[in-house]
Coordinates of C-alpha atoms in Angstrom, one line a residue:
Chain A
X735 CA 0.0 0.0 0.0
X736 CA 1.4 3.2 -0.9
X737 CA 0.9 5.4 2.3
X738 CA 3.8 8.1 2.1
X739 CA 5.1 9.9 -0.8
X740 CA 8.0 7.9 -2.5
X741 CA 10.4 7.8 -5.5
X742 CA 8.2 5.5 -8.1
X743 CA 9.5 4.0 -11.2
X744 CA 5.9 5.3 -13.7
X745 CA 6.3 8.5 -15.6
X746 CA 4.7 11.5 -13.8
X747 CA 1.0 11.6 -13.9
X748 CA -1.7 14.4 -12.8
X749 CA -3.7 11.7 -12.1
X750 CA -4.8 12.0 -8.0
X751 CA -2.7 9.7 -5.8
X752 CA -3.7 9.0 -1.9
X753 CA -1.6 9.0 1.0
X754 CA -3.4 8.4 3.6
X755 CA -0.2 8.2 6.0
X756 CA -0.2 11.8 5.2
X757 CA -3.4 12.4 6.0
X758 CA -2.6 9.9 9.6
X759 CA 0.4 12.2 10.2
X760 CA -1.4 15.9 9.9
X761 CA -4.4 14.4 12.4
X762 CA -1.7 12.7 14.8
X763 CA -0.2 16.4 14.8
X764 CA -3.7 18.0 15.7
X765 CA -4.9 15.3 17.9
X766 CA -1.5 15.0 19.8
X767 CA -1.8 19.3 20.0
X768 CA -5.8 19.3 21.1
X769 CA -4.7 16.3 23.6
X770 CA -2.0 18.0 25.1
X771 CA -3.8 20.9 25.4
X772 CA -7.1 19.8 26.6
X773 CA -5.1 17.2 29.7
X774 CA -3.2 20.3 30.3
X775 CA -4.6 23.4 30.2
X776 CA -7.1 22.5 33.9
X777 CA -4.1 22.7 35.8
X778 CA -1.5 24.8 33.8
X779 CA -3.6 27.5 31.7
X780 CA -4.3 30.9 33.6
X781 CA -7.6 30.9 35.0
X782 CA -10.5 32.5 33.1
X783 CA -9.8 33.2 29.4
X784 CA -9.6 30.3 26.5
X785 CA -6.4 27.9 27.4
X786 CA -5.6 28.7 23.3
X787 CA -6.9 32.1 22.1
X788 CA -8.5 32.1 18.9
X789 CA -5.6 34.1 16.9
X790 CA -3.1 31.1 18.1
X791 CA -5.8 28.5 17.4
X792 CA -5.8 30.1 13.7
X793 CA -1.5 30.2 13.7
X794 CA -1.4 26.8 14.4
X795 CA -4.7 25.6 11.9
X796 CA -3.0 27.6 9.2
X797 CA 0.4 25.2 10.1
X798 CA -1.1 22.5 9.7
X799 CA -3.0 23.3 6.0
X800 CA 0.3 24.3 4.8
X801 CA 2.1 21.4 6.7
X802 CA -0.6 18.8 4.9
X803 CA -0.2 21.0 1.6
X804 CA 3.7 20.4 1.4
X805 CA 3.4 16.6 2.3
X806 CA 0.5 15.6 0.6
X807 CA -0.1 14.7 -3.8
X808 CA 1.1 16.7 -6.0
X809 CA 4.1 18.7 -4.0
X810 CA 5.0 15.6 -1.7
X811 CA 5.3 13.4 -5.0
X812 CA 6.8 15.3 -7.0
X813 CA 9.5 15.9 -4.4
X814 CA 10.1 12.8 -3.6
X815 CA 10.7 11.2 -6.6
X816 CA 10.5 13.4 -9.5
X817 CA 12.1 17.0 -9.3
X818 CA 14.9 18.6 -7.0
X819 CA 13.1 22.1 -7.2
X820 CA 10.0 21.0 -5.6
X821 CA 11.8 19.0 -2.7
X822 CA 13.8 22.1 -1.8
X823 CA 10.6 23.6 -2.2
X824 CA 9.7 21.0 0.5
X825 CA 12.7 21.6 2.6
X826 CA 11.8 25.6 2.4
X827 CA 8.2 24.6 3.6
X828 CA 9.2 22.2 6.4
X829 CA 11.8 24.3 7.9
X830 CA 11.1 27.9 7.3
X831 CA 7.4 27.9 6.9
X832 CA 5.5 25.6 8.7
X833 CA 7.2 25.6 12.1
X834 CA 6.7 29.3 12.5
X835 CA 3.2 29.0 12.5
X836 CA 3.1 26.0 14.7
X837 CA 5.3 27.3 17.2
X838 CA 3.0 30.4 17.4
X839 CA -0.2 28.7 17.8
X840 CA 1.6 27.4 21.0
X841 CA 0.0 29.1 24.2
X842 CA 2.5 30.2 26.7
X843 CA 2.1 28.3 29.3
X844 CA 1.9 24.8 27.5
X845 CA 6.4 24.9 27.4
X846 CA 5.8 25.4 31.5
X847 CA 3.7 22.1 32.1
X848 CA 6.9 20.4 31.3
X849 CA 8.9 21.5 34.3
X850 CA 12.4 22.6 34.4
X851 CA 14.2 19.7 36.4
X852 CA 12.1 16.9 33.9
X853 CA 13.2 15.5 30.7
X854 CA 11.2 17.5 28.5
X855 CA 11.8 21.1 30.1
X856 CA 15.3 20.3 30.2
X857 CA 15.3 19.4 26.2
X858 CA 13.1 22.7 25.5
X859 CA 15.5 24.9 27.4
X860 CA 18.6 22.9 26.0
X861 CA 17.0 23.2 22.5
X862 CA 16.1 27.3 22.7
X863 CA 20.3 27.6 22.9
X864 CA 20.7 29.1 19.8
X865 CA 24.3 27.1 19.5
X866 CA 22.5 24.3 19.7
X867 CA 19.7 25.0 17.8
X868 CA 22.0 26.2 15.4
X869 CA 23.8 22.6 15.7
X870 CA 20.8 20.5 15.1
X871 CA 19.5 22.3 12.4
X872 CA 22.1 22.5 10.3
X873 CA 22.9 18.9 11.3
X874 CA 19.7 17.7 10.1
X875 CA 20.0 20.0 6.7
X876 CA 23.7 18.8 5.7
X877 CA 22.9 14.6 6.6
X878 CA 19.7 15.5 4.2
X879 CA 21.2 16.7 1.6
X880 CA 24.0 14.3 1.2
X881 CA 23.8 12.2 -1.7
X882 CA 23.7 8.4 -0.6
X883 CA 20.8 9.8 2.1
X884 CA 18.4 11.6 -0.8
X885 CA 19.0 8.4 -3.3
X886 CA 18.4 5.5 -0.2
X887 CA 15.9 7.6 1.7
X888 CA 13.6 9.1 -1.3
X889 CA 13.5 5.2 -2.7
X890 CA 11.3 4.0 0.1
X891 CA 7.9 5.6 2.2
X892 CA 9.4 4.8 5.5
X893 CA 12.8 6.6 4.3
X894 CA 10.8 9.4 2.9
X895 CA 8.7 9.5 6.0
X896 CA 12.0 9.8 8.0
X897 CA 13.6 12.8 5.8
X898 CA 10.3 14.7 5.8
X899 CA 10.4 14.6 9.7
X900 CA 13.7 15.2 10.0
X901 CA 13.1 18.7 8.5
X902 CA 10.3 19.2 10.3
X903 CA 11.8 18.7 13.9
X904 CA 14.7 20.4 12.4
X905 CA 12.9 23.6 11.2
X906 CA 11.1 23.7 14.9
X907 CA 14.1 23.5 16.5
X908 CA 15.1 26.5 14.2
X909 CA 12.5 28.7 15.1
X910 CA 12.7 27.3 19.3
X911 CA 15.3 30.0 20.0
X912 CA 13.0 33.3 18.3
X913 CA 9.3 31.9 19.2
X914 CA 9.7 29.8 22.4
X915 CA 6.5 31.5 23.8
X916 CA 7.4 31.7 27.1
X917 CA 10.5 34.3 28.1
X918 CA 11.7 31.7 30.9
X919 CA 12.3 29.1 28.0
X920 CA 14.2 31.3 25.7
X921 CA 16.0 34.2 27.0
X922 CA 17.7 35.0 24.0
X923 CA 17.8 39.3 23.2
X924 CA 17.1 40.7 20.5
X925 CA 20.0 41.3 18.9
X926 CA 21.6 37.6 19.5
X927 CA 18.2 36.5 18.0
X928 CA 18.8 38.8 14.7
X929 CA 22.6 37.5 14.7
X930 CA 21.2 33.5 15.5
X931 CA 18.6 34.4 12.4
X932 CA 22.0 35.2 10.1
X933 CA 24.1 32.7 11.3
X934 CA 21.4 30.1 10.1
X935 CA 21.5 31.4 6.4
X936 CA 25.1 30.1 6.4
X937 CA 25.5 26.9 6.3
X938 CA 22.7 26.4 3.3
X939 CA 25.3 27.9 1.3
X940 CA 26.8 24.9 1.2
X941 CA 24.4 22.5 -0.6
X942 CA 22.9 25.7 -2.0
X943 CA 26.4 26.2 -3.8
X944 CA 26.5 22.5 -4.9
X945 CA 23.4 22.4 -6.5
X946 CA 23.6 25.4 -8.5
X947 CA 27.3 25.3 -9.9
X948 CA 28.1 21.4 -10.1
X949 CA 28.5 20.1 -14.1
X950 CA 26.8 16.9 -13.4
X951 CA 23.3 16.3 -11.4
X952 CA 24.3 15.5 -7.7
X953 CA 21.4 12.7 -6.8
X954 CA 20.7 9.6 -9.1
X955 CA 17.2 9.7 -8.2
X956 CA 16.5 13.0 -9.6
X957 CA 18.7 12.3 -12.7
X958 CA 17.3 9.4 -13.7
X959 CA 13.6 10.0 -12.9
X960 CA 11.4 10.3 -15.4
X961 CA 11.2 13.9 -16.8
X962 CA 8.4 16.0 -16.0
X963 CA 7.5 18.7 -19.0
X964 CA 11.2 17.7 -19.9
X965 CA 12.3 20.0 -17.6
X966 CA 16.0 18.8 -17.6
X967 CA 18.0 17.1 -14.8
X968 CA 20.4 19.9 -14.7
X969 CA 18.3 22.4 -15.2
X970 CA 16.0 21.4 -12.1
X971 CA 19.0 21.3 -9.5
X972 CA 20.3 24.8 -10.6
X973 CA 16.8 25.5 -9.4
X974 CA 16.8 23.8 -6.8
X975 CA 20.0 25.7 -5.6
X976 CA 18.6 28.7 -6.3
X977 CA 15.5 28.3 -4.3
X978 CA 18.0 27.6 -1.1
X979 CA 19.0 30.8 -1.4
X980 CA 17.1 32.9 -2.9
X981 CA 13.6 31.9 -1.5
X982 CA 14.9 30.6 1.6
X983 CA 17.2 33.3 2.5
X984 CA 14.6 36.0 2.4
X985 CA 11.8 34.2 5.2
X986 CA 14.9 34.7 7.1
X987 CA 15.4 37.8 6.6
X988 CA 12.0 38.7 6.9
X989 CA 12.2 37.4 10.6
X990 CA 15.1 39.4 11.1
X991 CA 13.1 42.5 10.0
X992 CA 10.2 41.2 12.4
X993 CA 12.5 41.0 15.5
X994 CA 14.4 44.2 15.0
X995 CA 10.9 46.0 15.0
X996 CA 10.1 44.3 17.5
X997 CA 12.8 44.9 19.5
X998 CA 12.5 49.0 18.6
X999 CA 8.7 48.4 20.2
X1000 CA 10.0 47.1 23.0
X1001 CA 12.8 49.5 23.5
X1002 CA 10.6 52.3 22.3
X1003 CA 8.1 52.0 25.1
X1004 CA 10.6 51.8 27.9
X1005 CA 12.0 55.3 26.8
X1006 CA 8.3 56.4 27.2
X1007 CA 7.9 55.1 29.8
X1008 CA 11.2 56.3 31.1
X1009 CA 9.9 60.3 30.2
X1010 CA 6.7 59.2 31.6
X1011 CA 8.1 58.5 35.4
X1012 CA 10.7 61.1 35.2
X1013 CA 7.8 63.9 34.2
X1014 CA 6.0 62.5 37.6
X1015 CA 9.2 63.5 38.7
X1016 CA 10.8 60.0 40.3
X1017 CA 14.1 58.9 39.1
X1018 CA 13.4 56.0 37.1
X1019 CA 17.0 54.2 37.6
X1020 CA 18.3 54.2 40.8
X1021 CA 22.4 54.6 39.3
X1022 CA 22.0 57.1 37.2
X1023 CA 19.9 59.1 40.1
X1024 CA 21.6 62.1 41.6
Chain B
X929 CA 22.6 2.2 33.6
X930 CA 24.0 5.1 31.5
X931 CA 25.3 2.6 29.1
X932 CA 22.2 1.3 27.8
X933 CA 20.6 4.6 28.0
X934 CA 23.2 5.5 25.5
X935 CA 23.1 2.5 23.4
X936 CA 18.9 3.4 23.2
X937 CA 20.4 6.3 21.4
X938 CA 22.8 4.9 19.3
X939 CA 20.6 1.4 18.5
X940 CA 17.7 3.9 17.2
X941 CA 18.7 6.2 14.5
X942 CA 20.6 3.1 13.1
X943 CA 17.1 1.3 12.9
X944 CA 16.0 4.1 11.4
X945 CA 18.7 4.1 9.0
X946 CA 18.4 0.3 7.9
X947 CA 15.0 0.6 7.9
X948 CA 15.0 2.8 5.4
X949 CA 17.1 1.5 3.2
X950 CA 15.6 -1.5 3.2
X951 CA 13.3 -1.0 0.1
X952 CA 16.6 -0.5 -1.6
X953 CA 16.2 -4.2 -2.2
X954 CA 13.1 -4.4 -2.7
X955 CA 11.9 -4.8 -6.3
X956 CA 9.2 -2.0 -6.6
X957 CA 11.8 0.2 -5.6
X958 CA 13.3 -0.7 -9.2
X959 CA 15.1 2.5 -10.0
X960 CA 18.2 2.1 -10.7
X961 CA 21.1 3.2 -8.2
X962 CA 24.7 5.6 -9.1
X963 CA 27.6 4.3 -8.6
X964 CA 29.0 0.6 -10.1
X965 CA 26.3 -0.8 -11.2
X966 CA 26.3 1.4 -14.2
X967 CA 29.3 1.1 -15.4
X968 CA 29.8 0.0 -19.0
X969 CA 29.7 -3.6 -19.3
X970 CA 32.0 -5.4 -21.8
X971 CA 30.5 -8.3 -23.9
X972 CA 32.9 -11.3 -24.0
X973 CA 32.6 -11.4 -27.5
X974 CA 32.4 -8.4 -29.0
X975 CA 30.2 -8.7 -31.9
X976 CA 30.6 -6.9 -35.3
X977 CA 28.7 -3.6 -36.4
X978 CA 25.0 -4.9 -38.0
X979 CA 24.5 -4.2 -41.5
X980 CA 21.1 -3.0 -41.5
X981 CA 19.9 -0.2 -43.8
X982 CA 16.8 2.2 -42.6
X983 CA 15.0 5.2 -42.6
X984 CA 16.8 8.6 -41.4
X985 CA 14.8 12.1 -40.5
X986 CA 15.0 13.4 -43.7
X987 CA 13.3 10.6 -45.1
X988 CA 16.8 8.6 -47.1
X989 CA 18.2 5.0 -46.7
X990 CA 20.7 4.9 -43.6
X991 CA 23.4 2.4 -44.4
X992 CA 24.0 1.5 -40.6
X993 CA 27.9 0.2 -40.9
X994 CA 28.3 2.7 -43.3
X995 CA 27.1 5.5 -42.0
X996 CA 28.5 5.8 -38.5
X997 CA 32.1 3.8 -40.0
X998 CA 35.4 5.5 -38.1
X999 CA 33.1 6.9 -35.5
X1000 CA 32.4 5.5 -32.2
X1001 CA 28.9 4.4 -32.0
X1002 CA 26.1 4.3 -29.2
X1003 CA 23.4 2.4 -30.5
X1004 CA 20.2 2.7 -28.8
X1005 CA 16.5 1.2 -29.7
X1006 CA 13.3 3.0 -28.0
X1007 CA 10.1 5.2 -29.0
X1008 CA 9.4 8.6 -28.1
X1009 CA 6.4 8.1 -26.4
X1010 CA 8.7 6.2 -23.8
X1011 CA 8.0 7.8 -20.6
X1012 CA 11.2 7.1 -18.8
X1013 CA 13.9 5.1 -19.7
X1014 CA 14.3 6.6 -23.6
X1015 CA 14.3 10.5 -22.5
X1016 CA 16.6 10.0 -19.7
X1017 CA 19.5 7.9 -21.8
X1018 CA 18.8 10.4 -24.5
X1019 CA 19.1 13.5 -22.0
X1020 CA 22.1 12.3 -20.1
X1021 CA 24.3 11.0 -23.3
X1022 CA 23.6 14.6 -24.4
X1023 CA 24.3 16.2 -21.4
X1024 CA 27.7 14.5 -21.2
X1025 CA 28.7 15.1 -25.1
X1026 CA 27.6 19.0 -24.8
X1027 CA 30.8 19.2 -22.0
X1028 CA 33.2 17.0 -24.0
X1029 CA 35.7 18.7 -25.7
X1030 CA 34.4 19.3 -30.1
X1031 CA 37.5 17.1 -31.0
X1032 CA 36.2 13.9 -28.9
X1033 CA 32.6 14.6 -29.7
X1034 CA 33.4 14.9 -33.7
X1035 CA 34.2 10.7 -33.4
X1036 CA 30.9 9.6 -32.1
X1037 CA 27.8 8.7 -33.7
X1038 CA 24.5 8.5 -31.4
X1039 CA 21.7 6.5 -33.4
X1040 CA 18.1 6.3 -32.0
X1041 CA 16.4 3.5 -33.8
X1042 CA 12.6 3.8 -33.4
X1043 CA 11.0 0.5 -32.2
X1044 CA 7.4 2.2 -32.0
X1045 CA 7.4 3.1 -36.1
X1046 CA 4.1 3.7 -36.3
X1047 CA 4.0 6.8 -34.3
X1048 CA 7.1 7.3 -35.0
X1049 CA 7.6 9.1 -38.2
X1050 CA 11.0 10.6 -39.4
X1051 CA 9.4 14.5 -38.1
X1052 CA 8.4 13.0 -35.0
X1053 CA 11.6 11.7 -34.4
X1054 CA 13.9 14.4 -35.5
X1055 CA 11.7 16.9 -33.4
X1056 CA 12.2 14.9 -30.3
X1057 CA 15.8 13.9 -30.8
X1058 CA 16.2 17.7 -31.3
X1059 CA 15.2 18.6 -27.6
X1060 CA 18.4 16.4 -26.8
X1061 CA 20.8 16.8 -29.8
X1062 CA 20.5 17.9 -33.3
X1063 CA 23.3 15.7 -34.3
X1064 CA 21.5 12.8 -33.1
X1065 CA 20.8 10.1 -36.0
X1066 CA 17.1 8.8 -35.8
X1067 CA 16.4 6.2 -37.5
X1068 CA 12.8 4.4 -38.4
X1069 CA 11.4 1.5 -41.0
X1070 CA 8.9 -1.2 -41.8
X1071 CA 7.8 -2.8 -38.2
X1072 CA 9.7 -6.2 -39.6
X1073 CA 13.2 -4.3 -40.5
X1074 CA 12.9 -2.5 -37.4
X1075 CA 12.6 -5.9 -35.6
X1076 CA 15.4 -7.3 -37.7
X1077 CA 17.7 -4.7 -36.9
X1078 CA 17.3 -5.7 -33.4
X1079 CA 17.6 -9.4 -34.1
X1080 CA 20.7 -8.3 -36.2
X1081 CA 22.1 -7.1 -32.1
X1082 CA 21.3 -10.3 -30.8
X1083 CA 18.5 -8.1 -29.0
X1084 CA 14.7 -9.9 -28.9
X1085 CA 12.7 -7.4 -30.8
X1086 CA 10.3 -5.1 -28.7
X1087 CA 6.9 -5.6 -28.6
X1088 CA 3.7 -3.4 -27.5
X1089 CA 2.4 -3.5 -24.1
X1090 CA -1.2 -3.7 -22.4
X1091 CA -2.8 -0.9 -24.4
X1092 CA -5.4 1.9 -23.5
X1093 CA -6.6 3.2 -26.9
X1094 CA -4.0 4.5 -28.9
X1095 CA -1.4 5.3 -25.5
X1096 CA 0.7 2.0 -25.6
X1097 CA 3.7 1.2 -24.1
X1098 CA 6.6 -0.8 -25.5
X1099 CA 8.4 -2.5 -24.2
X1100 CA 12.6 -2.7 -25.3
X1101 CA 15.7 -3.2 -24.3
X1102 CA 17.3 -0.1 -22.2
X1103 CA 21.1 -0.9 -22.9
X1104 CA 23.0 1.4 -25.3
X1105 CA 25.1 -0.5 -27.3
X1106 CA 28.7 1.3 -27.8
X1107 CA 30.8 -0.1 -30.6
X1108 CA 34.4 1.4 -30.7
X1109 CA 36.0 2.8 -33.7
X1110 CA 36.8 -0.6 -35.3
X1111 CA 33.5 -1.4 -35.7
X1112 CA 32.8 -3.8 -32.9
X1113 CA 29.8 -4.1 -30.6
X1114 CA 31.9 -4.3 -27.3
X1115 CA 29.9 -2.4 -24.5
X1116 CA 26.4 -2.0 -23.1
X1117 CA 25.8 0.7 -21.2
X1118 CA 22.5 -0.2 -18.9
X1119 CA 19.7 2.6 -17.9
X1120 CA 21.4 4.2 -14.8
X1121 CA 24.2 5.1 -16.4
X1122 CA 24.7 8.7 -15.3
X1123 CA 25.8 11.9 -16.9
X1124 CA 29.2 12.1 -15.0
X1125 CA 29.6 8.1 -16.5
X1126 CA 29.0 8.9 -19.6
X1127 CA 31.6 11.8 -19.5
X1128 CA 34.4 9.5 -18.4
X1129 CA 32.8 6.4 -20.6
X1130 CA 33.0 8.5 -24.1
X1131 CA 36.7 9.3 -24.4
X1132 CA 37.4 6.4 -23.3
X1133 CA 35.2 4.4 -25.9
X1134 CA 36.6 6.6 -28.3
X1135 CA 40.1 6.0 -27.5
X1136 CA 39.6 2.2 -27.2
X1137 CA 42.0 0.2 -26.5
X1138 CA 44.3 3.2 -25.8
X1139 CA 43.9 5.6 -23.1
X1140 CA 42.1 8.9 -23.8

């Protein structure tokens, strides 16, 4: 039974396929979520109020349309067995996109249930290290990428399945560091969040630079795949390349944008709030006081 | 205690691993793999260049031996309405000749013999061979000298598949055969072979028996 998207040996068809492991996956990712949530939220959530306000319900809905959208027929299939464009496309999705909106449909006091001196709060406050962070992801990007991992793993559903997580715990990971939603879980600043945010467009030059100037098509599977619109094998993977930089490059630099404003906000309404105090005639910092 | 808490960590992505490459093996995953397995394979004995005489694109006889004589040769029999294996030999021999050096590529031949004739007529050919390489020589005929040619290789001729209207497969073989300069049959070149192999196969085909 074909369950997961796979490389297959028939030419490229727009003929509907199923995956219902797909479909399995994206309601496991709900259910676990609404689960959690619900088991959790008596005893954790502040009291009155929704445990999950609306606006984060809706973050974390639209994660999962786009997480099911990237995984599912046509884009899942056609990255995994067809064209190198569309499973960078993939990668772009499951590590730059869909986590973001995940990780802010997450209330802030879900990280907190897990306490500190427990397995899983030590692993979310180990994981919003930006070194580590850092570590992982690009861990997870350069074993994905390498070329005896895309041929084996893209060959099979349950390799496929693997790679396809893999990005997606790596892309959350990512993103732990900036949108941890609770301040005692990540207490990285601003600016160390803007420098993490650069320092993770690096390493992607790597396989980005591969793709885009080798002579010869990097994985067999591509290469020898049957060709769709006889878009050529070469021809794909310089896209491909380019789409790690200059698609993927951009989100990032977009969130960069977003935390610097942020960060001006934040600094912003303690100067007014500075004036403020000082016009009611208080010093507002007791060194600087006379 | 910490030992087998560590080897928990180490036995799992390895499962993980061998798990997925598992299907490797299996037959649906047929694909074929880089590396090897796709390396030109020599006959034991090499066989000497067919004598068969066809159709070309502009529509005039196509003495086989004659035509491609003093040229290295890379013999191949499909259809253009082959959805995988035909394109993909086509697109990756061309691929490697377009980064070859003009002095190697002037000493080979490519000839895409037809075994789907009637679709494929001498325009139909030479438009799709064009996509890969206007030098390519396509070459069509009569269903029973097309067959013959292949007979002629020591190849059983192709044959239609399972058929939904007029979309048909065929089914053929998906070697290239590559006969060196002296007019000998003395590789095949299975479907897998990849672009950077065909780069390093050419010149030395060409060369054969020297070194390039």
């Amino acid at each position: 039974m074909t369950w997961w998207c796979a490389a297959r040996d028939v030419a490229w068809s727009w003929t509907w396929q199923a995956y219902p492991g797909v479909w399995l996956f994206v309601l496991a990712v709900a259910g676990g979520f609404t689960l959690l949530v619900r088991r959790l939220a008596p005893v954790h959530a502040p009291p009155g109020g929704r445990p999950v306000p609306p606006a984060q319900v809706a973050w974390f809905t639209l994660g999962l349309v786009l997480l099911w959208l990237s995984t599912d027929w046509p884009v899942g299939a056609l990255g995994a067995g067809y064209l190198l464009s569309v499973h960078t496309a993939q990668w772009i999705l499951y590590t730059l996109v869909v986590p973001p909106f995940l990780l802010l449909g997450v209330p802030a006091w879900l990280p907190l249930a897990a306490p500190a001196q427990s397995k899983a709060g030590r692993l979310l406050r180990i994981l919003a290290r930006p070194f580590v962070a850092l570590l992982v992801t690009d861990a997870i990007l350069l074993a994905s990428h390498l070329p005896p991992v895309v041929d084996g793993f893209r060959r099979t559903q349950w390799g496929s399945f693997t790679v396809d997580l893999a990005w997606l715990i790596g892309g959350l990971v990512m993103w732990w560091p900036i949108l941890a939603p609770n301040p005692s879980i990540s207490r990285v600043s601003y600016p160390w969040k803007i420098g993490y945010l650069f320092l993770c467009t690096l390493v992607p030059i790597v396989p980005a630079a591969f793709l885009t100037y080798a002579d010869y098509p990097v994985y067999a599977l591509y290469e020898l795949a049957p060709r769709v619109y006889n878009i050529s094998a070469i021809s794909d993977q310089q896209a491909a390349g380019l789409l790690m930089k200059a698609v993927a490059d951009p989100i990032i630099w977009l969130a960069m944008a977003v935390v610097f404003f942020r960060w001006q906000r934040v600094e912003e309404a303690e100067d007014r709030a500075e004036k403020e105090a000082r016009l009611r005639g208080g010093p507002t910092d007791p060194v600087a006081a006379p | 205690m910490h030992t087998s808490r560590l080897s928990r960590w180490l036995v799992l992505p390895l499962v993980i691993v061998l798990a997925a490459c598992e299907g490797r093996r299996a037959p649906s995953a047929g694909r074929p793999e880089a590396g090897g397995a796709t390396a030109a394979r020599e006959f034991p004995n090499p066989r000497p260049k067919p004598d068969f005489v066809l159709t070309d694109t502009d529509g005039q006889a196509f003495a086989f031996r004659e035509g491609t004589e003093g040229r290295m040769t890379l013999l191949f029999f499909g259809y253009t309405n082959c959805p995988d294996i035909c394109p993909v030999h086509m697109a990756n021999i061309a691929a490697a000749l377009h980064k070859l050096p003009d002095e190697i590529v002037r000493q080979v031949a490519v000839v895409f013999v037809t075994v789907d004739p009637e679709r494929d007529t001498p325009a139909r050919l030479r438009e799709w061979l064009d996509h890969f390489d206007r030098g390519f020589i396509g070459l069509t005929g009569t269903q029973a000298e097309v067959d013959s040619a292949q007979v002629a290789m020591r190849l059983p001729p192709a044959y239609r598949e399972a058929a939904e209207g007029e979309a048909y497969f065929v089914g053929h073989s998906a070697h290239v055969i590559a006969f060196t300069k002296d007019g000998l049959a003395r590789f095949a070149l299975p479907f897998g072979t990849r672009q950077s192999e065909w780069a390093q196969e050419i010149p030395r085909l060409v060369a054969y028996p020297g070194q390039p």
